Amino acid sequence: MNVLIITPPLVQLNAPYPSGAYLSSFFKSLGHKATWLDLSIELVREIFSRRGLEHLFALTEKKAMEKAKAAESQGDEETARNLRRYVLQSELWISWIDDMMNILTDGNGTSSRETCHKFMFSPNVPRGARMENYIESLDREPNADDCRNLATMALADIADYITVVFDREFSLVRYAESITVNETSFSEIEKSIDSPVLKEFYGRVLESKIDIKEKTLVCISVPFAGTFTSALFTGRWLKEKFGSRVFISFGGGFINTELREIKDKAFGKYADAISYDRGYGSYKNLLDLGIFDGNFSDPLYKMTLLNPEIKCAEHKNPGYEKFENQMTETIVPDYSDIDFSRYPRVADDTNPMQRLWSDGAWMKAYLAHGCYWHRCAFCDTTLDYVSSYKMTSIENLYKGLSSQLDEHKIRGIHFVDEAMPPKAMVKFADLALSENKNYSWWGNIRFEKVFTRDMADFMAAGGLIGVSGGIEIATGSGLDSISKGTDINSIVKACCAFKEAGILVHAYMIYGYFGETEQDTINSMETLRQLYAAGLLDSCFWHKFVLTRHSRIYSEWKEG
């Protein structure tokens, strides 16, 4: 069976999202011919190229000048000036864009250092508002070392131009997220499919990258809300282009959390099935029955069929559950279809911990599926990605990742676990040390007392460079109210151990939780202030609490 795995746009720029790597490995292990296309980076490369900007300015120059005139008439001189400047400098943007991308991909086979000097100081280089603000914010004279920061601002400037003049749903790392999040009707989401960026740029990507001659299973991964509209565009394009030659299945994080109950038959215009959770069991069931034979009299394990009518998934099957767990333990993500040199490493933050998310060529994997605690009241504890904890074979994972890291000539791993098991972290560090491999790795943890200074030192020696974890509500009563399973003393000790070992630390926080008073929030903020003052945190992010239907607290709320 031919299998095509697609990552639709847009996700983070600097590394591929890992679902495609896991699916590719899975299908190949069963003897199928699998190909993974990361169309997120392909769309970025299509837009941010000489050809792309020539097309963009040809489509938008007239509208940009009209918007500039309108802004001027309303007294907005700054907007008018910026819009006119984009148009007047369009040839400079077109001539420089490939060099900008070259700078952000560390040369991509061509030396970029010499270009940096000209890019920083030449008067014949385009400048946008973000670029100017960056240079003006420096408390010193700019130099060539600022080049990557400035090139990052240049991409953001072009993205701003696209958003204002061409497609308001565009951003660098997501597409039409607000529509997907805010609209409750599928028919309303459908209206966004024929948007400018998808029609004028993404359609060109699909035409150039996909040509299906034989019957093919197409798996479209939808990890975030900001990839859903482009996934629908992809599914529709495939059906119109290849018809009965393709069987299209959607899966991924957004599908698992937001589309567990499909009632709208219109979804069948874009896909033939929806695969839930890890996908290994559902696709095995589908392949065992014969995808194109149509022999689906009984419900499939964790797969809802959409055509000719909706047939809901069966979520219990001991045989496929056992198979799925065995696969989870042994699988190693397969990045053989990925060219990491095509991914820009953007310098969008001066904070060293924040930079890890966007700067660096990370090979993404997990040490364990699910969360070993899976009791937090606010979390999706009824869903497989949290509740079904299964540790991988660390030796097997290390061996597989190590060979691919060496082959791709990169040194970074981002573990995307819900919470890396401490035992697995130590084992991975030990394996890296035993082979004297200079890898760098980081990921999510739980701040627990098990993380001692000796343990942190050992893991740092074995490549651990950063950890991120949820504190959520930094008070004793707050931690108890969310069933966090740790306490302030343990959090402080863990942060101290990591920081003394030279490991970066990031905390996730929430506010607005059920019953949380204004004073509770103030107390939590004060704890964070003290952690910063003591040098125990490098960064944090405050999330407004959002109730998820898959959490324990939601069930309690419904029951009154």
Short mmCIF file of C-alpha atoms in Angstrom, two decimals, residues 7-8 46 65 68 78 96 136 149 167 195-196 204 227 253 308 322 364 369 388 408 414 444 455 498 506 522 526 530:
data_model
loop_
_atom_site.label_atom_id
_atom_site.label_comp_id
_atom_site.label_asym_id
_atom_site.label_seq_id
_atom_site.Cartn_x
_atom_site.Cartn_y
_atom_site.Cartn_z
CA THR A 7 1.77 18.03 7.58
CA PRO A 8 -0.33 21.00 6.44
CA GLU A 46 7.09 29.21 -1.47
CA MET A 65 -1.33 51.94 -2.28
CA ALA A 68 -2.05 53.77 2.22
CA GLU A 78 2.63 55.91 10.01
CA TRP A 96 17.16 40.03 -0.76
CA GLU A 136 16.80 51.47 17.31
CA ASN A 149 17.91 38.91 14.60
CA ASP A 167 -4.70 37.81 3.89
CA SER A 195 -8.57 32.41 1.33
CA PRO A 196 -5.81 34.26 -0.58
CA ARG A 204 1.01 25.97 -6.09
CA THR A 227 -3.59 23.90 10.62
CA GLY A 253 -4.01 16.76 18.33
CA PRO A 308 -20.97 7.22 2.22
CA LYS A 322 -2.31 -4.52 22.67
CA LYS A 364 11.31 15.77 18.02
CA HIS A 369 3.50 8.47 25.62
CA SER A 388 -2.49 6.19 28.39
CA HIS A 408 21.33 14.62 9.22
CA HIS A 414 13.21 18.21 21.64
CA ASN A 444 8.61 19.05 29.57
CA MET A 455 20.69 13.99 39.20
CA PHE A 498 18.31 22.46 37.51
CA HIS A 506 10.54 27.61 32.09
CA ILE A 522 -1.54 37.95 43.61
CA GLU A 526 4.48 36.87 44.33
CA GLN A 530 10.57 35.34 44.36
#
